[in-house]
Amino acid sequence: MQCPKCNSSMQEHTLSTLEGNVTVDRCDACKGLWFDIGEAEALKKKWMSDHVDSGDPNVGKEQNKIRDINCPRCDKPMEKLTDPLQTHIEYEACSDHGMYLDAGEFTDYKYETLMDIFRDFIFMIKKKG
Ligand SMILES: [Zn+2]
Ligand SMILES: [Zn+2]
């Protein structure tokens, strides 16, 4: 598969999670990440992504300016989306196939999960108390 932003080749990386294997595609050049539908959610849950999003966030910021890209699976223009909770995270998505994140963005995405877990934890403590 080719990177929708810089046209370099993307390599598949398979990660083992408790719920099974998750495959992500990472661009060799800009380190952008492609997630097929559902995979980003699975990764977010399982905390198994630390070594995947290893790109330079500065490169990611440059790549983030490129927003008119086509889905690497079906070649249709992708939707430009912004994370409602973290408006600095902008990503592109194809509703049929998946989503594309620039280098460094997935780390932010996962950080939000940490905060969710933290909030749930606080909630449980309060309920018990
Ligand atoms: Zn690329
Ligand atoms: Zn598509």
mmCIF file of C-alpha atoms and ligand atoms in Angstrom:
data_model
loop_
_atom_site.group_PDB
_atom_site.id
_atom_site.type_symbol
_atom_site.label_atom_id
_atom_site.label_comp_id
_atom_site.label_asym_id
_atom_site.label_seq_id
_atom_site.Cartn_x
_atom_site.Cartn_y
_atom_site.Cartn_z
ATOM 1 C CA MET A 1 0.000 0.000 0.000
ATOM 2 C CA GLN A 2 1.175 3.539 -0.725
ATOM 3 C CA CYS A 3 1.161 6.395 1.754
ATOM 4 C CA PRO A 4 -1.677 8.752 0.807
ATOM 5 C CA LYS A 5 0.400 11.766 1.845
ATOM 6 C CA CYS A 6 3.883 11.207 0.468
ATOM 7 C CA ASN A 7 3.408 8.183 -1.819
ATOM 8 C CA SER A 8 6.154 6.152 -0.169
ATOM 9 C CA SER A 9 5.459 2.537 0.573
ATOM 10 C CA MET A 10 3.733 1.538 3.790
ATOM 11 C CA GLN A 11 4.739 -1.560 5.735
ATOM 12 C CA GLU A 12 2.386 -3.694 7.760
ATOM 13 C CA HIS A 13 3.110 -4.091 11.440
ATOM 14 C CA THR A 14 1.201 -6.691 13.389
ATOM 15 C CA LEU A 15 0.793 -6.283 17.117
ATOM 16 C CA SER A 16 -0.490 -8.916 19.492
ATOM 17 C CA THR A 17 -3.158 -7.800 21.879
ATOM 18 C CA LEU A 18 -5.255 -9.729 24.349
ATOM 19 C CA GLU A 19 -8.111 -9.540 21.856
ATOM 20 C CA GLY A 20 -6.075 -10.816 18.953
ATOM 21 C CA ASN A 21 -3.719 -9.367 16.418
ATOM 22 C CA VAL A 22 -4.049 -5.871 15.107
ATOM 23 C CA THR A 23 -2.390 -4.790 11.887
ATOM 24 C CA VAL A 24 -1.402 -1.217 11.187
ATOM 25 C CA ASP A 25 0.389 0.173 8.142
ATOM 26 C CA ARG A 26 3.208 2.610 8.697
ATOM 27 C CA CYS A 27 4.829 4.792 6.058
ATOM 28 C CA ASP A 28 8.576 4.236 5.672
ATOM 29 C CA ALA A 29 9.206 7.887 4.905
ATOM 30 C CA CYS A 30 6.886 10.150 6.896
ATOM 31 C CA LYS A 31 5.912 7.507 9.504
ATOM 32 C CA GLY A 32 2.233 8.257 9.038
ATOM 33 C CA LEU A 33 -0.073 5.489 10.258
ATOM 34 C CA TRP A 34 -3.025 3.860 8.564
ATOM 35 C CA PHE A 35 -5.603 1.992 10.634
ATOM 36 C CA ASP A 36 -8.281 -0.131 9.103
ATOM 37 C CA ILE A 37 -11.689 0.392 10.640
ATOM 38 C CA GLY A 38 -11.764 -0.858 14.203
ATOM 39 C CA GLU A 39 -8.026 -1.234 14.597
ATOM 40 C CA ALA A 40 -7.395 2.161 16.124
ATOM 41 C CA GLU A 41 -10.046 1.396 18.731
ATOM 42 C CA ALA A 42 -8.507 -1.979 19.525
ATOM 43 C CA LEU A 43 -5.064 -0.448 19.899
ATOM 44 C CA LYS A 44 -6.311 2.411 21.984
ATOM 45 C CA LYS A 45 -7.842 -0.065 24.403
ATOM 46 C CA LYS A 46 -4.910 -2.379 24.704
ATOM 47 C CA TRP A 47 -2.019 -0.036 25.165
ATOM 48 C CA MET A 48 0.088 -2.007 22.774
ATOM 49 C CA SER A 49 1.103 0.797 20.481
ATOM 50 C CA ASP A 50 4.151 2.343 22.077
ATOM 51 C CA HIS A 51 6.564 1.248 19.422
ATOM 52 C CA VAL A 52 4.257 1.864 16.477
ATOM 53 C CA ASP A 53 4.012 5.617 16.540
ATOM 54 C CA SER A 54 7.731 6.200 16.489
ATOM 55 C CA GLY A 55 7.824 8.967 13.929
ATOM 56 C CA ASP A 56 9.158 12.437 14.527
ATOM 57 C CA PRO A 57 6.250 14.637 15.674
ATOM 58 C CA ASN A 58 7.824 17.549 13.761
ATOM 59 C CA VAL A 59 7.553 15.623 10.521
ATOM 60 C CA GLY A 60 4.002 14.791 11.546
ATOM 61 C CA LYS A 61 3.204 18.464 11.959
ATOM 62 C CA GLU A 62 4.413 19.210 8.449
ATOM 63 C CA GLN A 63 2.463 16.267 7.056
ATOM 64 C CA ASN A 64 -0.572 17.435 8.978
ATOM 65 C CA LYS A 65 -0.820 20.382 6.590
ATOM 66 C CA ILE A 66 -1.477 17.977 3.736
ATOM 67 C CA ARG A 67 -5.151 17.278 4.094
ATOM 68 C CA ASP A 68 -6.489 16.602 0.629
ATOM 69 C CA ILE A 69 -5.678 12.934 0.373
ATOM 70 C CA ASN A 70 -7.368 9.908 -1.073
ATOM 71 C CA CYS A 71 -8.098 6.677 0.720
ATOM 72 C CA PRO A 72 -5.225 4.238 0.052
ATOM 73 C CA ARG A 73 -7.769 1.424 -0.241
ATOM 74 C CA CYS A 74 -10.465 2.873 -2.542
ATOM 75 C CA ASP A 75 -8.834 6.096 -3.793
ATOM 76 C CA LYS A 76 -11.822 8.261 -2.889
ATOM 77 C CA PRO A 77 -11.169 11.628 -1.201
ATOM 78 C CA MET A 78 -11.003 11.175 2.553
ATOM 79 C CA GLU A 79 -12.965 13.168 5.092
ATOM 80 C CA LYS A 80 -11.018 15.649 7.175
ATOM 81 C CA LEU A 81 -11.878 15.115 10.817
ATOM 82 C CA THR A 82 -10.862 16.714 14.063
ATOM 83 C CA ASP A 83 -10.953 14.917 17.358
ATOM 84 C CA PRO A 84 -13.820 16.615 19.238
ATOM 85 C CA LEU A 85 -11.951 16.371 22.520
ATOM 86 C CA GLN A 86 -8.490 17.187 21.229
ATOM 87 C CA THR A 87 -8.816 19.724 18.458
ATOM 88 C CA HIS A 88 -5.090 19.706 17.686
ATOM 89 C CA ILE A 89 -5.473 16.159 16.439
ATOM 90 C CA GLU A 90 -6.634 16.268 12.857
ATOM 91 C CA TYR A 91 -6.955 13.111 10.893
ATOM 92 C CA GLU A 92 -8.363 11.855 7.658
ATOM 93 C CA ALA A 93 -10.877 9.063 7.404
ATOM 94 C CA CYS A 94 -12.653 6.944 4.830
ATOM 95 C CA SER A 95 -15.962 5.778 6.263
ATOM 96 C CA ASP A 96 -15.582 2.466 4.438
ATOM 97 C CA HIS A 97 -11.967 1.626 5.142
ATOM 98 C CA GLY A 98 -10.191 3.352 7.988
ATOM 99 C CA MET A 99 -8.234 6.360 9.137
ATOM 100 C CA TYR A 100 -4.871 8.008 8.632
ATOM 101 C CA LEU A 101 -2.871 9.672 11.403
ATOM 102 C CA ASP A 102 0.322 11.640 11.021
ATOM 103 C CA ALA A 103 3.402 10.717 13.055
ATOM 104 C CA GLY A 104 2.934 11.626 16.698
ATOM 105 C CA GLU A 105 -0.847 11.912 16.574
ATOM 106 C CA PHE A 106 -1.564 8.431 17.776
ATOM 107 C CA THR A 107 0.427 9.055 20.919
ATOM 108 C CA ASP A 108 -1.887 11.947 21.694
ATOM 109 C CA TYR A 109 -4.886 9.819 20.871
ATOM 110 C CA LYS A 110 -3.814 7.196 23.361
ATOM 111 C CA TYR A 111 -3.135 9.802 25.969
ATOM 112 C CA GLU A 112 -6.827 10.598 25.960
ATOM 113 C CA THR A 113 -7.481 6.959 26.851
ATOM 114 C CA LEU A 114 -5.255 7.322 29.848
ATOM 115 C CA MET A 115 -7.398 10.226 30.956
ATOM 116 C CA ASP A 116 -10.572 8.187 30.415
ATOM 117 C CA ILE A 117 -9.249 5.367 32.558
ATOM 118 C CA PHE A 118 -8.169 7.865 35.147
ATOM 119 C CA ARG A 119 -11.621 9.468 35.245
ATOM 120 C CA ASP A 120 -13.344 6.067 35.548
ATOM 121 C CA PHE A 121 -10.972 5.188 38.340
ATOM 122 C CA ILE A 122 -11.787 8.378 40.236
ATOM 123 C CA PHE A 123 -15.490 7.718 39.677
ATOM 124 C CA MET A 124 -15.210 4.221 41.169
ATOM 125 C CA ILE A 125 -13.316 5.496 44.197
ATOM 126 C CA LYS A 126 -15.950 8.128 44.808
ATOM 127 C CA LYS A 127 -18.762 5.607 44.500
ATOM 128 C CA LYS A 128 -17.130 3.319 47.045
ATOM 129 C CA GLY A 129 -16.261 6.112 49.408
HETATM 130 ZN ZN ZN B 1 4.218 8.987 4.007
HETATM 131 ZN ZN ZN B 2 -11.811 3.927 1.270
#
